[in-house]
mmCIF file of C-alpha atoms and ligand atoms in Angstrom:
data_model
loop_
_atom_site.group_PDB
_atom_site.id
_atom_site.type_symbol
_atom_site.label_atom_id
_atom_site.label_comp_id
_atom_site.label_asym_id
_atom_site.label_seq_id
_atom_site.Cartn_x
_atom_site.Cartn_y
_atom_site.Cartn_z
ATOM 1 C CA MET D 48 70.330 88.260 -0.640
ATOM 2 C CA VAL D 49 70.813 85.245 1.636
ATOM 3 C CA SER D 50 74.510 84.430 2.164
ATOM 4 C CA ASN D 51 74.487 81.281 4.292
ATOM 5 C CA LEU D 52 73.500 78.582 1.815
ATOM 6 C CA LYS D 53 76.700 76.516 1.937
ATOM 7 C CA GLY D 54 75.833 72.897 2.594
ATOM 8 C CA LYS D 55 72.083 73.305 2.001
ATOM 9 C CA HIS D 56 70.526 70.358 0.250
ATOM 10 C CA PHE D 57 68.526 71.045 -2.929
ATOM 11 C CA ILE D 58 65.903 68.337 -3.270
ATOM 12 C CA THR D 59 62.797 70.479 -3.585
ATOM 13 C CA GLU D 60 62.215 74.234 -3.749
ATOM 14 C CA ASP D 61 59.622 73.549 -1.044
ATOM 15 C CA ASN D 62 62.456 73.421 1.508
ATOM 16 C CA TRP D 63 63.818 76.741 0.376
ATOM 17 C CA THR D 64 62.339 80.114 1.439
ATOM 18 C CA LYS D 65 61.249 82.611 -1.131
ATOM 19 C CA GLN D 66 64.207 84.857 -0.078
ATOM 20 C CA GLU D 67 66.593 81.943 -0.607
ATOM 21 C CA LEU D 68 65.133 81.222 -4.034
ATOM 22 C CA ASP D 69 65.318 84.931 -4.944
ATOM 23 C CA THR D 70 69.015 84.741 -4.087
ATOM 24 C CA VAL D 71 69.358 81.807 -6.539
ATOM 25 C CA PHE D 72 67.640 83.771 -9.273
ATOM 26 C CA GLU D 73 69.811 86.874 -8.704
ATOM 27 C CA THR D 74 72.907 84.639 -8.873
ATOM 28 C CA ALA D 75 71.688 82.775 -12.037
ATOM 29 C CA PHE D 76 71.035 86.076 -13.879
ATOM 30 C CA ASP D 77 74.529 87.362 -12.882
ATOM 31 C CA LEU D 78 76.113 84.099 -14.069
ATOM 32 C CA LYS D 79 74.168 84.247 -17.341
ATOM 33 C CA LYS D 80 75.402 87.823 -17.999
ATOM 34 C CA LYS D 81 79.025 86.864 -17.249
ATOM 35 C CA PHE D 82 78.713 83.705 -19.456
ATOM 36 C CA ALA D 83 77.620 86.024 -22.351
ATOM 37 C CA LEU D 84 80.443 88.417 -21.694
ATOM 38 C CA GLU D 85 82.905 85.527 -21.385
ATOM 39 C CA GLU D 86 83.900 86.781 -17.949
ATOM 40 C CA PRO D 87 85.365 84.129 -15.580
ATOM 41 C CA THR D 88 83.171 82.883 -12.737
ATOM 42 C CA ARG D 89 85.549 80.559 -10.895
ATOM 43 C CA HIS D 90 83.534 80.169 -7.679
ATOM 44 C CA LEU D 91 84.325 76.428 -7.208
ATOM 45 C CA VAL D 92 88.019 76.166 -7.978
ATOM 46 C CA ASP D 93 89.446 72.706 -7.228
ATOM 47 C CA LYS D 94 86.011 71.473 -5.982
ATOM 48 C CA THR D 95 84.478 68.168 -6.982
ATOM 49 C CA LEU D 96 80.848 67.207 -7.684
ATOM 50 C CA PHE D 97 79.793 63.578 -7.907
ATOM 51 C CA MET D 98 76.836 63.010 -10.254
ATOM 52 C CA ILE D 99 75.081 59.650 -10.183
ATOM 53 C CA PHE D 100 72.575 58.947 -12.965
ATOM 54 C CA PHE D 101 70.253 56.024 -12.687
ATOM 55 C CA GLU D 102 68.621 57.175 -15.913
ATOM 56 C CA GLN D 103 69.468 58.912 -19.229
ATOM 57 C CA SER D 104 69.823 62.663 -19.462
ATOM 58 C CA THR D 105 70.923 65.315 -21.955
ATOM 59 C CA ARG D 106 70.125 68.718 -20.302
ATOM 60 C CA THR D 107 70.695 67.852 -16.698
ATOM 61 C CA ARG D 108 73.946 65.939 -17.164
ATOM 62 C CA ASN D 109 75.497 68.498 -19.486
ATOM 63 C CA SER D 110 74.293 71.631 -17.589
ATOM 64 C CA MET D 111 75.891 70.254 -14.373
ATOM 65 C CA GLU D 112 79.120 69.016 -15.902
ATOM 66 C CA ALA D 113 79.645 72.132 -18.080
ATOM 67 C CA GLY D 114 78.599 74.238 -15.129
ATOM 68 C CA MET D 115 81.243 72.716 -12.844
ATOM 69 C CA THR D 116 83.937 73.226 -15.497
ATOM 70 C CA GLN D 117 82.930 76.853 -15.972
ATOM 71 C CA LEU D 118 83.033 77.400 -12.155
ATOM 72 C CA GLY D 119 86.641 76.061 -12.030
ATOM 73 C CA GLY D 120 85.787 72.611 -10.550
ATOM 74 C CA HIS D 121 85.175 69.160 -11.904
ATOM 75 C CA ALA D 122 82.124 66.860 -12.089
ATOM 76 C CA HIS D 123 82.415 63.016 -12.062
ATOM 77 C CA ASP D 124 79.785 61.644 -14.494
ATOM 78 C CA LEU D 125 78.800 58.424 -12.742
ATOM 79 C CA THR D 126 76.147 55.833 -13.414
ATOM 80 C CA ALA D 127 74.910 53.256 -10.882
ATOM 81 C CA ASP D 128 76.422 50.383 -12.976
ATOM 82 C CA LYS D 129 79.896 51.952 -12.625
ATOM 83 C CA MET D 130 79.585 51.920 -8.821
ATOM 84 C CA GLN D 131 79.086 49.375 -6.059
ATOM 85 C CA ILE D 132 75.528 50.550 -5.990
ATOM 86 C CA SER D 133 74.990 47.841 -8.612
ATOM 87 C CA HIS D 134 76.054 45.312 -5.936
ATOM 88 C CA GLY D 135 73.672 46.799 -3.409
ATOM 89 C CA GLU D 136 75.803 49.347 -1.539
ATOM 90 C CA ALA D 137 73.466 51.505 0.603
ATOM 91 C CA PRO D 138 72.820 55.169 -0.199
ATOM 92 C CA LYS D 139 73.905 55.981 3.350
ATOM 93 C CA ASP D 140 77.334 54.516 2.781
ATOM 94 C CA THR D 141 77.724 56.040 -0.654
ATOM 95 C CA ALA D 142 76.803 59.433 0.743
ATOM 96 C CA ILE D 143 79.259 59.265 3.668
ATOM 97 C CA ILE D 144 82.122 58.151 1.443
ATOM 98 C CA LEU D 145 81.604 60.641 -1.456
ATOM 99 C CA SER D 146 80.979 63.541 0.895
ATOM 100 C CA ARG D 147 84.388 62.889 2.429
ATOM 101 C CA MET D 148 86.071 62.956 -0.962
ATOM 102 C CA GLY D 149 84.329 65.941 -2.619
ATOM 103 C CA HIS D 150 82.062 68.958 -2.159
ATOM 104 C CA GLY D 151 78.647 67.966 -3.502
ATOM 105 C CA ILE D 152 76.593 64.939 -4.579
ATOM 106 C CA ALA D 153 73.924 65.109 -7.267
ATOM 107 C CA VAL D 154 71.639 62.170 -8.107
ATOM 108 C CA ARG D 155 68.944 61.331 -10.650
ATOM 109 C CA ASN D 156 66.783 58.404 -9.470
ATOM 110 C CA CYS D 157 63.248 58.411 -10.839
ATOM 111 C CA PHE D 158 62.132 54.970 -9.722
ATOM 112 C CA TYR D 159 58.630 55.221 -8.226
ATOM 113 C CA GLY D 160 58.482 54.832 -4.486
ATOM 114 C CA ILE D 161 62.356 54.783 -4.364
ATOM 115 C CA GLY D 162 63.960 57.920 -5.911
ATOM 116 C CA LEU D 163 63.095 60.602 -3.352
ATOM 117 C CA LYS D 164 63.665 58.251 -0.400
ATOM 118 C CA TYR D 165 67.116 57.454 -1.825
ATOM 119 C CA LEU D 166 68.031 61.143 -1.926
ATOM 120 C CA GLU D 167 66.650 61.839 1.497
ATOM 121 C CA GLU D 168 68.652 58.971 2.958
ATOM 122 C CA MET D 169 71.817 60.414 1.343
ATOM 123 C CA ALA D 170 70.912 63.880 2.719
ATOM 124 C CA ARG D 171 70.667 62.531 6.271
ATOM 125 C CA ASN D 172 74.215 61.135 5.929
ATOM 126 C CA SER D 173 76.154 63.565 3.793
ATOM 127 C CA LYS D 174 78.351 66.379 5.107
ATOM 128 C CA ARG D 175 77.988 67.994 1.695
ATOM 129 C CA PRO D 176 74.910 69.261 -0.224
ATOM 130 C CA ILE D 177 72.748 66.636 -1.877
ATOM 131 C CA MET D 178 71.072 67.749 -5.126
ATOM 132 C CA SER D 179 68.182 66.063 -6.904
ATOM 133 C CA LEU D 180 68.767 65.817 -10.608
ATOM 134 C CA GLN D 181 65.182 64.499 -10.844
ATOM 135 C CA ASP D 182 63.454 61.900 -8.723
ATOM 136 C CA ASP D 183 60.080 60.283 -8.633
ATOM 137 C CA VAL D 184 58.481 63.337 -7.039
ATOM 138 C CA TYR D 185 60.489 66.464 -7.825
ATOM 139 C CA HIS D 186 62.686 67.974 -10.545
ATOM 140 C CA PRO D 187 63.963 71.060 -8.735
ATOM 141 C CA PHE D 188 66.551 72.180 -11.276
ATOM 142 C CA GLN D 189 63.931 72.189 -13.986
ATOM 143 C CA GLY D 190 61.603 74.261 -11.820
ATOM 144 C CA LEU D 191 64.300 76.926 -11.377
ATOM 145 C CA ALA D 192 65.008 77.112 -15.105
ATOM 146 C CA ASP D 193 61.324 77.337 -15.879
ATOM 147 C CA LEU D 194 60.735 80.220 -13.554
ATOM 148 C CA MET D 195 63.912 82.043 -14.716
ATOM 149 C CA THR D 196 62.591 81.732 -18.291
ATOM 150 C CA ILE D 197 59.223 83.065 -17.254
ATOM 151 C CA PHE D 198 60.927 86.067 -15.580
ATOM 152 C CA GLU D 199 62.919 86.756 -18.760
ATOM 153 C CA HIS D 200 59.845 86.703 -21.031
ATOM 154 C CA ARG D 201 57.205 88.110 -18.704
ATOM 155 C CA GLY D 202 59.085 90.214 -16.183
ATOM 156 C CA ARG D 203 59.729 89.670 -12.507
ATOM 157 C CA ASN D 204 56.188 90.650 -11.459
ATOM 158 C CA THR D 205 54.406 87.400 -12.226
ATOM 159 C CA LYS D 206 51.258 88.114 -10.212
ATOM 160 C CA LYS D 207 48.139 87.092 -12.128
ATOM 161 C CA LEU D 208 50.157 85.476 -14.967
ATOM 162 C CA LYS D 209 48.145 82.571 -16.395
ATOM 163 C CA VAL D 210 50.191 79.429 -16.826
ATOM 164 C CA THR D 211 48.694 76.197 -18.122
ATOM 165 C CA VAL D 212 50.369 72.880 -17.204
ATOM 166 C CA SER D 213 48.677 70.387 -19.475
ATOM 167 C CA TRP D 214 49.071 66.616 -19.875
ATOM 168 C CA ALA D 215 49.749 65.737 -23.562
ATOM 169 C CA TYR D 216 49.872 62.533 -25.517
ATOM 170 C CA ALA D 217 53.284 60.942 -26.099
ATOM 171 C CA ASP D 218 54.321 57.473 -27.264
ATOM 172 C CA THR D 219 58.091 57.748 -26.685
ATOM 173 C CA HIS D 220 58.107 56.697 -23.016
ATOM 174 C CA SER D 221 55.993 57.146 -19.935
ATOM 175 C CA LYS D 222 57.288 60.455 -18.604
ATOM 176 C CA PRO D 223 57.725 61.172 -14.922
ATOM 177 C CA LEU D 224 55.388 63.275 -12.694
ATOM 178 C CA SER D 225 58.241 65.329 -11.315
ATOM 179 C CA VAL D 226 58.217 68.224 -13.778
ATOM 180 C CA PRO D 227 54.532 69.226 -13.494
ATOM 181 C CA GLN D 228 54.593 68.560 -9.714
ATOM 182 C CA THR D 229 57.512 70.873 -9.253
ATOM 183 C CA GLN D 230 55.798 73.518 -11.403
ATOM 184 C CA ILE D 231 52.508 73.455 -9.444
ATOM 185 C CA LEU D 232 54.353 73.704 -6.175
ATOM 186 C CA LEU D 233 56.651 76.553 -7.233
ATOM 187 C CA PHE D 234 54.780 78.857 -9.612
ATOM 188 C CA PRO D 235 51.865 79.838 -7.289
ATOM 189 C CA ARG D 236 54.470 80.983 -4.675
ATOM 190 C CA TYR D 237 55.212 83.699 -7.213
ATOM 191 C CA GLY D 238 51.599 84.773 -7.549
ATOM 192 C CA ILE D 239 51.080 82.818 -10.783
ATOM 193 C CA ASP D 240 47.587 81.404 -11.585
ATOM 194 C CA VAL D 241 48.164 77.819 -12.632
ATOM 195 C CA THR D 242 45.628 75.679 -14.472
ATOM 196 C CA VAL D 243 46.310 71.968 -14.677
ATOM 197 C CA ALA D 244 44.639 69.839 -17.355
ATOM 198 C CA ASN D 245 44.789 66.084 -17.452
ATOM 199 C CA PRO D 246 42.678 63.097 -18.433
ATOM 200 C CA PRO D 247 41.029 61.597 -15.336
ATOM 201 C CA GLU D 248 43.246 58.484 -15.584
ATOM 202 C CA PHE D 249 46.467 60.601 -15.380
ATOM 203 C CA PRO D 250 46.303 62.670 -12.236
ATOM 204 C CA LEU D 251 49.207 64.174 -10.355
ATOM 205 C CA SER D 252 49.915 62.916 -6.829
ATOM 206 C CA SER D 253 47.204 63.922 -4.328
ATOM 207 C CA ASN D 254 49.681 64.828 -1.547
ATOM 208 C CA ILE D 255 51.548 67.193 -3.959
ATOM 209 C CA ILE D 256 48.243 68.784 -5.037
ATOM 210 C CA GLU D 257 47.398 69.499 -1.359
ATOM 211 C CA LYS D 258 50.811 71.002 -0.727
ATOM 212 C CA ALA D 259 50.555 73.143 -3.897
ATOM 213 C CA LYS D 260 47.128 74.493 -2.852
ATOM 214 C CA LEU D 261 48.705 75.640 0.481
ATOM 215 C CA ASN D 262 51.607 77.208 -1.460
ATOM 216 C CA ALA D 263 49.060 79.079 -3.595
ATOM 217 C CA GLU D 264 47.142 80.380 -0.572
ATOM 218 C CA LYS D 265 50.380 81.683 0.975
ATOM 219 C CA GLY D 266 51.963 82.929 -2.215
ATOM 220 C CA GLY D 267 48.999 84.774 -3.701
ATOM 221 C CA GLY D 268 48.728 82.583 -6.738
ATOM 222 C CA SER D 269 45.990 80.042 -7.594
ATOM 223 C CA LEU D 270 45.569 76.517 -8.744
ATOM 224 C CA LYS D 271 42.683 74.989 -10.658
ATOM 225 C CA PHE D 272 42.127 71.627 -12.389
ATOM 226 C CA THR D 273 40.255 70.536 -15.457
ATOM 227 C CA ASN D 274 39.924 67.402 -17.612
ATOM 228 C CA ASN D 275 39.516 69.609 -20.720
ATOM 229 C CA MET D 276 42.686 70.706 -22.585
ATOM 230 C CA ASP D 277 40.874 73.331 -24.659
ATOM 231 C CA GLU D 278 39.452 74.954 -21.547
ATOM 232 C CA ALA D 279 42.899 75.097 -19.980
ATOM 233 C CA PHE D 280 44.375 76.816 -23.001
ATOM 234 C CA GLU D 281 41.757 79.609 -23.097
ATOM 235 C CA GLY D 282 43.430 82.940 -22.334
ATOM 236 C CA ALA D 283 46.713 81.305 -21.135
ATOM 237 C CA ASP D 284 49.874 83.456 -21.194
ATOM 238 C CA ILE D 285 52.109 80.431 -21.102
ATOM 239 C CA VAL D 286 51.274 76.830 -22.023
ATOM 240 C CA ILE D 287 53.345 73.832 -21.008
ATOM 241 C CA PRO D 288 51.974 70.741 -22.785
ATOM 242 C CA LYS D 289 53.817 67.625 -21.572
ATOM 243 C CA ASN D 290 53.088 63.998 -21.118
ATOM 244 C CA TRP D 291 53.177 62.311 -17.741
ATOM 245 C CA GLY D 292 52.566 58.754 -16.880
ATOM 246 C CA GLY D 293 53.482 58.031 -13.329
ATOM 247 C CA PHE D 294 51.360 55.505 -11.615
ATOM 248 C CA GLY D 295 48.103 56.744 -13.083
ATOM 249 C CA HIS D 296 45.080 56.925 -10.793
ATOM 250 C CA TYR D 297 46.045 53.721 -8.930
ATOM 251 C CA GLY D 298 48.263 55.281 -6.185
ATOM 252 C CA VAL D 299 51.930 54.346 -5.954
ATOM 253 C CA ASP D 300 51.555 51.344 -3.611
ATOM 254 C CA HIS D 301 48.855 49.643 -5.715
ATOM 255 C CA TYR D 302 50.807 50.413 -8.873
ATOM 256 C CA LEU D 303 54.038 48.896 -7.527
ATOM 257 C CA ALA D 304 52.266 45.800 -6.230
ATOM 258 C CA ASN D 305 50.468 45.255 -9.589
ATOM 259 C CA GLU D 306 52.934 46.832 -12.026
ATOM 260 C CA ALA D 307 52.400 44.705 -15.128
ATOM 261 C CA GLU D 308 48.640 44.883 -14.949
ATOM 262 C CA CYS D 309 48.628 48.643 -14.206
ATOM 263 C CA LYS D 310 51.035 49.362 -17.023
ATOM 264 C CA ALA D 311 48.878 47.440 -19.564
ATOM 265 C CA GLU D 312 45.779 49.384 -18.417
ATOM 266 C CA MET D 313 47.630 52.668 -18.607
ATOM 267 C CA LYS D 314 48.787 51.883 -22.129
ATOM 268 C CA SER D 315 45.229 51.267 -23.164
ATOM 269 C CA ASN D 316 44.106 54.471 -21.385
ATOM 270 C CA LEU D 317 46.902 56.462 -23.119
ATOM 271 C CA SER D 318 45.663 55.523 -26.570
ATOM 272 C CA LYS D 319 42.289 57.239 -25.832
ATOM 273 C CA TYR D 320 43.951 60.651 -25.590
ATOM 274 C CA LYS D 321 45.893 60.994 -28.863
ATOM 275 C CA SER D 322 43.989 64.292 -29.497
ATOM 276 C CA TRP D 323 45.769 65.903 -26.475
ATOM 277 C CA ILE D 324 48.264 67.813 -28.598
ATOM 278 C CA CYS D 325 49.391 71.469 -28.547
ATOM 279 C CA ASP D 326 48.667 72.565 -32.092
ATOM 280 C CA ASP D 327 47.764 75.693 -34.003
ATOM 281 C CA ARG D 328 44.037 75.396 -33.119
ATOM 282 C CA ARG D 329 44.723 75.152 -29.447
ATOM 283 C CA ILE D 330 47.370 77.872 -29.471
ATOM 284 C CA LYS D 331 44.730 80.211 -30.969
ATOM 285 C CA LEU D 332 42.593 79.676 -27.853
ATOM 286 C CA ALA D 333 45.361 81.142 -25.650
ATOM 287 C CA SER D 334 46.344 84.836 -25.273
ATOM 288 C CA LYS D 335 47.626 86.378 -28.472
ATOM 289 C CA ASP D 336 51.223 86.573 -27.334
ATOM 290 C CA VAL D 337 51.196 83.107 -25.646
ATOM 291 C CA LYS D 338 54.513 81.385 -25.076
ATOM 292 C CA LEU D 339 55.199 77.673 -25.286
ATOM 293 C CA MET D 340 57.445 75.998 -22.668
ATOM 294 C CA HIS D 341 58.554 72.387 -22.399
ATOM 295 C CA ALA D 342 61.238 70.782 -20.234
ATOM 296 C CA LEU D 343 62.310 68.664 -23.261
ATOM 297 C CA PRO D 344 62.863 66.127 -24.714
ATOM 298 C CA ALA D 345 59.591 66.812 -26.551
ATOM 299 C CA ASP D 346 57.676 64.136 -28.407
ATOM 300 C CA ARG D 347 57.233 66.104 -31.613
ATOM 301 C CA GLY D 348 53.994 65.463 -33.442
ATOM 302 C CA ASN D 349 52.371 64.034 -30.298
ATOM 303 C CA GLU D 350 52.799 66.442 -27.410
ATOM 304 C CA VAL D 351 53.269 69.454 -29.675
ATOM 305 C CA THR D 352 53.419 70.079 -33.450
ATOM 306 C CA ASP D 353 56.661 71.054 -35.139
ATOM 307 C CA GLU D 354 54.875 74.150 -36.369
ATOM 308 C CA ILE D 355 54.425 75.442 -32.789
ATOM 309 C CA LEU D 356 57.674 74.138 -31.284
ATOM 310 C CA ASP D 357 59.737 75.740 -34.067
ATOM 311 C CA ASN D 358 57.827 79.013 -34.087
ATOM 312 C CA PRO D 359 60.301 81.605 -32.642
ATOM 313 C CA ASP D 360 57.403 84.002 -31.810
ATOM 314 C CA ILE D 361 55.799 81.368 -29.586
ATOM 315 C CA SER D 362 58.337 78.792 -28.505
ATOM 316 C CA ILE D 363 60.851 79.666 -25.653
ATOM 317 C CA VAL D 364 61.849 76.031 -25.047
ATOM 318 C CA PHE D 365 65.494 76.551 -25.978
ATOM 319 C CA ASP D 366 65.808 79.556 -23.638
ATOM 320 C CA GLU D 367 64.315 77.274 -21.001
ATOM 321 C CA ALA D 368 66.919 74.582 -21.765
ATOM 322 C CA GLU D 369 69.786 77.011 -21.715
ATOM 323 C CA ASN D 370 68.639 78.330 -18.368
ATOM 324 C CA ARG D 371 69.319 74.860 -16.923
ATOM 325 C CA LEU D 372 72.976 75.816 -17.119
ATOM 326 C CA HIS D 373 72.680 79.132 -15.356
ATOM 327 C CA THR D 374 70.406 77.915 -12.594
ATOM 328 C CA ALA D 375 72.550 74.799 -12.010
ATOM 329 C CA LYS D 376 75.624 77.012 -11.717
ATOM 330 C CA ALA D 377 73.811 79.267 -9.199
ATOM 331 C CA ILE D 378 72.743 76.359 -6.970
ATOM 332 C CA MET D 379 76.237 74.787 -7.062
ATOM 333 C CA SER D 380 78.013 78.128 -6.425
ATOM 334 C CA LEU D 381 75.811 78.940 -3.450
ATOM 335 C CA THR D 382 75.650 75.478 -1.830
ATOM 336 C CA MET D 383 79.042 73.815 -2.535
HETATM 337 N N1 LIG G 596 64.549 68.327 -18.877
HETATM 338 C C1 LIG G 596 65.426 67.374 -18.508
HETATM 339 O O1 LIG G 596 65.624 67.050 -17.328
HETATM 340 O O2 LIG G 596 66.142 66.870 -19.571
HETATM 341 P P1 LIG G 596 67.145 65.614 -19.478
HETATM 342 O O3 LIG G 596 66.280 64.395 -19.140
HETATM 343 O O4 LIG G 596 67.777 65.513 -20.825
HETATM 344 O O5 LIG G 596 68.137 65.893 -18.406
#
């Protein structure tokens, strides 16, 4: 158990040691047990968290706000348009000011080429912990909840567990890269064998893939890639079919400089892959007690069929969503 995490920023698990992360998981399991027993866990009495959302959220917003209430503190639910951010106030100034008034700052900013930089600028200038509620590169709270859910359903020894992170078709919106990127960085540190499947036009970022390979070497897990969804499902213990759009295969700089043209091409590429769905046929390719995970919101009927998502023997997506609360409370209790 590590006991000196007060003030530590939580932007990516990659900046946290395995021992520090294990402390987070121990704390999250303890908080989950106490939540079930309705025992008080007032670790943050009279403390304030400022949450700034540049985008919509259901799980993240409510796990953080409910979590702060349950810990005895208060969360301000802010959006950029409520603040002078909308008139161009710098992240540095926002961070200095809010960190003098409260005990933690949490931000969701998923704009490509901007979000992570915004959070890092705040972290350089805040006296209090800065937490990413999802940015253009990472979704660290989602990664924690995912791994906690894997521990609950597969045990703490995850060595050689086969987890498939697969691109899937969706037409709701172009989903960020941050969830699969966080998963491929984190899971192999716990000995997990990760297979990533995606159409060639929808890769993850190459710098993250390189980091994830290093994490796998050090952590005893493995990482492999395929352009074939069926192949990725074969023998998998856990499947995570989820759409991501990102900046496609263009690279972020080219994408941002030619956004309209790239978006049009990506839309046309997307329509080629409607068959990339997690359905009964594909689930049968996986191990016989395979589990389905998804960060949610799911695009039902596109990413995954209702039949699979609503099957209680297969789907653990609502445990995964609930664990956003317990892991959020663990990070806030330890760092604020
Ligand atoms: N999984 C997740 O981050 O959900 P929200 O976008 O609803 O917060």
